[in-house]
mmCIF file of C-alpha atoms in Angstrom:
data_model
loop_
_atom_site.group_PDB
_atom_site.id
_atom_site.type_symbol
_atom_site.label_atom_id
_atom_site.label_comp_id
_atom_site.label_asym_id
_atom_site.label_seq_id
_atom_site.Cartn_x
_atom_site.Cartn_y
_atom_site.Cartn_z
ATOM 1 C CA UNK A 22 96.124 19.482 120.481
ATOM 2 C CA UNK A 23 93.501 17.649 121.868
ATOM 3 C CA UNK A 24 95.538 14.732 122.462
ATOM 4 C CA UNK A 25 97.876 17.021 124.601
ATOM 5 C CA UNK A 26 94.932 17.652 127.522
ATOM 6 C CA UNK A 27 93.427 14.484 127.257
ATOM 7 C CA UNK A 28 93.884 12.549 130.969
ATOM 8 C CA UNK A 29 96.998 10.156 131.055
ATOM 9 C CA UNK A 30 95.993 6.938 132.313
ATOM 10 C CA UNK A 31 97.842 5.473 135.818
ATOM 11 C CA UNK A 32 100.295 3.036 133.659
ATOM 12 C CA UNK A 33 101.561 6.130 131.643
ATOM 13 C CA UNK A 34 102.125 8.146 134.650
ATOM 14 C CA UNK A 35 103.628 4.856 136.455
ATOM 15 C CA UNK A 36 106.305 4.730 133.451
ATOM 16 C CA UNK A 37 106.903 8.268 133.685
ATOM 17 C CA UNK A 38 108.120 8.432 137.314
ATOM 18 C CA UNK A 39 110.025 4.472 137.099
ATOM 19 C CA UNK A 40 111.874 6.400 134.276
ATOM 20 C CA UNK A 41 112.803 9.292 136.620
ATOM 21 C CA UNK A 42 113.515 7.177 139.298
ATOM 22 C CA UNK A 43 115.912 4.922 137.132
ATOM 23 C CA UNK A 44 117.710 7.802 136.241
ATOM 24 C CA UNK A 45 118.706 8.939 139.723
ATOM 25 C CA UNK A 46 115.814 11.265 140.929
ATOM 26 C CA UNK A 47 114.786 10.013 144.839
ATOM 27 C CA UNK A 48 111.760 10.330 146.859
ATOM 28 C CA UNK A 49 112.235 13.699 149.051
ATOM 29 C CA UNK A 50 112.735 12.549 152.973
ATOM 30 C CA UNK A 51 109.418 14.343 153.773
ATOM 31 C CA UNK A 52 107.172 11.934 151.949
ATOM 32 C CA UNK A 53 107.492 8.070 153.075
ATOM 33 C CA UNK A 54 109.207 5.825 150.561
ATOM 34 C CA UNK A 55 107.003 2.808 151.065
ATOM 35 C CA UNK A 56 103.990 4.526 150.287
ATOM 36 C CA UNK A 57 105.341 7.469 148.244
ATOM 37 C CA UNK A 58 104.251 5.511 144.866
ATOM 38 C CA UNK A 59 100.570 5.897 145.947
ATOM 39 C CA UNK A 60 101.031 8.904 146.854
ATOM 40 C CA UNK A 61 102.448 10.095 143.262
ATOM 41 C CA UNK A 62 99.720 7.952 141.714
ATOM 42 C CA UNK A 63 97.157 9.821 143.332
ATOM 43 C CA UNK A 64 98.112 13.095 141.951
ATOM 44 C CA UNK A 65 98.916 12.069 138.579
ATOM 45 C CA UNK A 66 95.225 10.229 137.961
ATOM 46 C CA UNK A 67 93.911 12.524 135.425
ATOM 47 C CA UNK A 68 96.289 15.074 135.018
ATOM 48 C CA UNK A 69 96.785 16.380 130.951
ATOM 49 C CA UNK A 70 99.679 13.940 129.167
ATOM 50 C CA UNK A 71 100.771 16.483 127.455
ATOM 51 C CA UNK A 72 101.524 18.262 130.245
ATOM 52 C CA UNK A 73 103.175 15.472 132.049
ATOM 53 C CA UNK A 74 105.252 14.664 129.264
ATOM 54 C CA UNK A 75 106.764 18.216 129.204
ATOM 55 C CA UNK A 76 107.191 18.000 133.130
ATOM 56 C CA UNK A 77 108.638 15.155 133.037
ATOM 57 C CA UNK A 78 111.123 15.925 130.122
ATOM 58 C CA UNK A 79 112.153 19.235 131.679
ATOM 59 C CA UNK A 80 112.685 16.880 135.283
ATOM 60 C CA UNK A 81 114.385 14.825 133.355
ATOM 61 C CA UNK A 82 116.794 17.356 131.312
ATOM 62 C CA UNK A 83 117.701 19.398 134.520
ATOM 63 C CA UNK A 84 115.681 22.561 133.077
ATOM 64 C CA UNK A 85 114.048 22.882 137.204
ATOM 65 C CA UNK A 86 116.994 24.453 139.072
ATOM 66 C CA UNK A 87 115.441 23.351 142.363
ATOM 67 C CA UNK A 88 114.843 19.718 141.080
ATOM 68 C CA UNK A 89 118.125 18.376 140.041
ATOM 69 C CA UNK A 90 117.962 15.154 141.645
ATOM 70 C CA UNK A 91 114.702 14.966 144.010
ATOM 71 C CA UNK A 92 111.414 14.487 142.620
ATOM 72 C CA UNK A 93 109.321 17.658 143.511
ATOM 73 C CA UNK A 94 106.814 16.763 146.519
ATOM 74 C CA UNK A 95 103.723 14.796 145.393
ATOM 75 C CA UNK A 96 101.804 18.576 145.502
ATOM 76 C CA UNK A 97 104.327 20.168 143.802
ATOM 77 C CA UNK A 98 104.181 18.002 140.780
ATOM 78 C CA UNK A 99 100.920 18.175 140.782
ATOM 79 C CA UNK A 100 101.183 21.584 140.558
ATOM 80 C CA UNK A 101 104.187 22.038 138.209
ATOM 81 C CA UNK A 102 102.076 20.084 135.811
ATOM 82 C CA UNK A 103 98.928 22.268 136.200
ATOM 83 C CA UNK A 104 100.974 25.150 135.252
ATOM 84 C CA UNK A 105 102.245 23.376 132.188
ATOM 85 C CA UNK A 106 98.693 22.612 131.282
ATOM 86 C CA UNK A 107 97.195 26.701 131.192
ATOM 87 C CA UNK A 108 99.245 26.496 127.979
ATOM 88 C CA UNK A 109 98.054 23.444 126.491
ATOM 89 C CA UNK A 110 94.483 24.621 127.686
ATOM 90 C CA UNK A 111 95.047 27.953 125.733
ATOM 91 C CA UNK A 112 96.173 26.630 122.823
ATOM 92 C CA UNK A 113 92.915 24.065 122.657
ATOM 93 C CA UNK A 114 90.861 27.222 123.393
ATOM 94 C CA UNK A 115 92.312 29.251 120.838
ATOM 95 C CA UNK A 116 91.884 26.342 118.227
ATOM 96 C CA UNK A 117 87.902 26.396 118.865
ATOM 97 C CA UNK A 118 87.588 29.713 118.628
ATOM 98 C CA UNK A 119 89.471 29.704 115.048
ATOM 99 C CA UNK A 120 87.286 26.641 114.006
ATOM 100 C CA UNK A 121 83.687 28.751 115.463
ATOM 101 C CA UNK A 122 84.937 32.110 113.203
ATOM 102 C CA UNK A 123 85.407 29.827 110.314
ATOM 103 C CA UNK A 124 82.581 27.950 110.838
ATOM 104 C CA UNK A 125 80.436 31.350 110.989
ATOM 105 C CA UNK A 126 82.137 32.319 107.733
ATOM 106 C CA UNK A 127 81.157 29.869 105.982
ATOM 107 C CA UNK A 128 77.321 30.131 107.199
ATOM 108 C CA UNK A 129 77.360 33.532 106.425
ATOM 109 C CA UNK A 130 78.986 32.995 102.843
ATOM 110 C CA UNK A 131 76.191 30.379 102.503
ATOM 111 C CA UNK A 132 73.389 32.940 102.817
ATOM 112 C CA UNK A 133 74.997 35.574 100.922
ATOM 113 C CA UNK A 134 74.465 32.916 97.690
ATOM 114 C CA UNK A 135 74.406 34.945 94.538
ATOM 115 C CA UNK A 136 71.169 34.645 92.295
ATOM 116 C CA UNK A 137 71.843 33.677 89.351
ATOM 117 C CA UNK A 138 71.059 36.884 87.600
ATOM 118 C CA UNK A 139 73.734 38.619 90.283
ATOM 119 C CA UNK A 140 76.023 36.063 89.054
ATOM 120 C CA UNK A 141 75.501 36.706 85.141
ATOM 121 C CA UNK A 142 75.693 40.345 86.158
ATOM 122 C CA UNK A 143 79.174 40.300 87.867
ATOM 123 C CA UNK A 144 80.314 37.627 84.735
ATOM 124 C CA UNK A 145 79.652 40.575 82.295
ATOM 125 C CA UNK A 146 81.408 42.917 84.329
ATOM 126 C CA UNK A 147 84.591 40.691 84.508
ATOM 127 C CA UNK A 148 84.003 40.058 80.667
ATOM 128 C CA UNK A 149 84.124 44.173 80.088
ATOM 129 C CA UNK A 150 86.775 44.465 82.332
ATOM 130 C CA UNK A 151 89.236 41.997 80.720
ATOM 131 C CA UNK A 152 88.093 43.351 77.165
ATOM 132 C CA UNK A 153 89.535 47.079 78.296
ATOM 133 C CA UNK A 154 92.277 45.422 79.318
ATOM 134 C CA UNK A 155 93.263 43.645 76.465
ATOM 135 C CA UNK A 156 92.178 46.707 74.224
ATOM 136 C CA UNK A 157 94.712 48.968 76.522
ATOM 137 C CA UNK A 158 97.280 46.352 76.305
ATOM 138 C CA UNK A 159 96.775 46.350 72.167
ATOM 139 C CA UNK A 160 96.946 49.975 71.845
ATOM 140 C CA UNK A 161 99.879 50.380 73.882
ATOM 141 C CA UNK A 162 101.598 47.701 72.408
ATOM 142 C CA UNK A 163 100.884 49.563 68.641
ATOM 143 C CA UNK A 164 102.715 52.490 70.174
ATOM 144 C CA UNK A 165 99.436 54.245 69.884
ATOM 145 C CA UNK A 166 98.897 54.718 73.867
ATOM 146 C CA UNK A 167 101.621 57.301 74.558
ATOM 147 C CA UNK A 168 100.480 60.620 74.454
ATOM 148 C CA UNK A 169 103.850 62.335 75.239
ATOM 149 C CA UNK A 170 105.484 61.694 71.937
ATOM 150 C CA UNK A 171 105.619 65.018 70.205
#
């Protein structure tokens, strides 16, 4: 997970958009051609690759009704990949919080160590325990443990 929000560098976000581009997607008429690669570039730098591979996928596969063959506005990728990031941001934060509970399990489980006179103590208990079972188990199996035949 952490791999997913860590920042994609400029050449990964330069192959993602070539790729686009190569497979039909144009620069929207608002944003200038010759310097709409900067432009892209600048929003990109440091956005989650995660993210931007899941953006770019979903470009890619047709899955944003409005983006079937223009790339989305410089902003509005920027922004489309923000959104995709909340979940990937979640998901981290969620993960941290499992890994702080278990880590205050197991300090808590650390200072409730047994002494080893608690420890003999609960041995002999299991010890008793298993020895009425296995006396049960040998009475019943005599026939001696039913008390309804008359």
């Amino acid at each position: 997970m952490r791999e997913a929000v860590k920042p994609a560098n400029d050449h990964q976000a330069d192959i993602m958009l070539d790729k686009l581009m190569d497979r039909g997607f144009v620069v929207p008429d608002s944003v200038n051609p010759d310097e709409a690669g900067e432009y892209y570039a600048e929003v990109l730098r440091g956005k989650p690759i995660g993210a931007m591979r899941r953006v770019f996928d979903n470009l890619r596969f047709g899955r944003y009704p409005r983006y079937q063959s223009f790339l989305p506005k410089p902003a509005e990728l920027s922004a489309l990949i923000d959104d995709a990031a909340k979940h990937d941001r979640e998901m981290l934060r969620l993960e941290r919080e499992k890994a702080e509970r278990e880590q205050e399990r197991l300090e808590a489980q650390k200072r409730r160590k047994l002494t080893p006179e608690e420890q003999e103590r609960r041995r002999e208990k299991v010890r008793k325990a298993v020895a009425e079972l296995a006396k049960s188990a040998a009475e019943q199996s005599r026939g001696g443990g039913d008390d309804d035949e008359s």
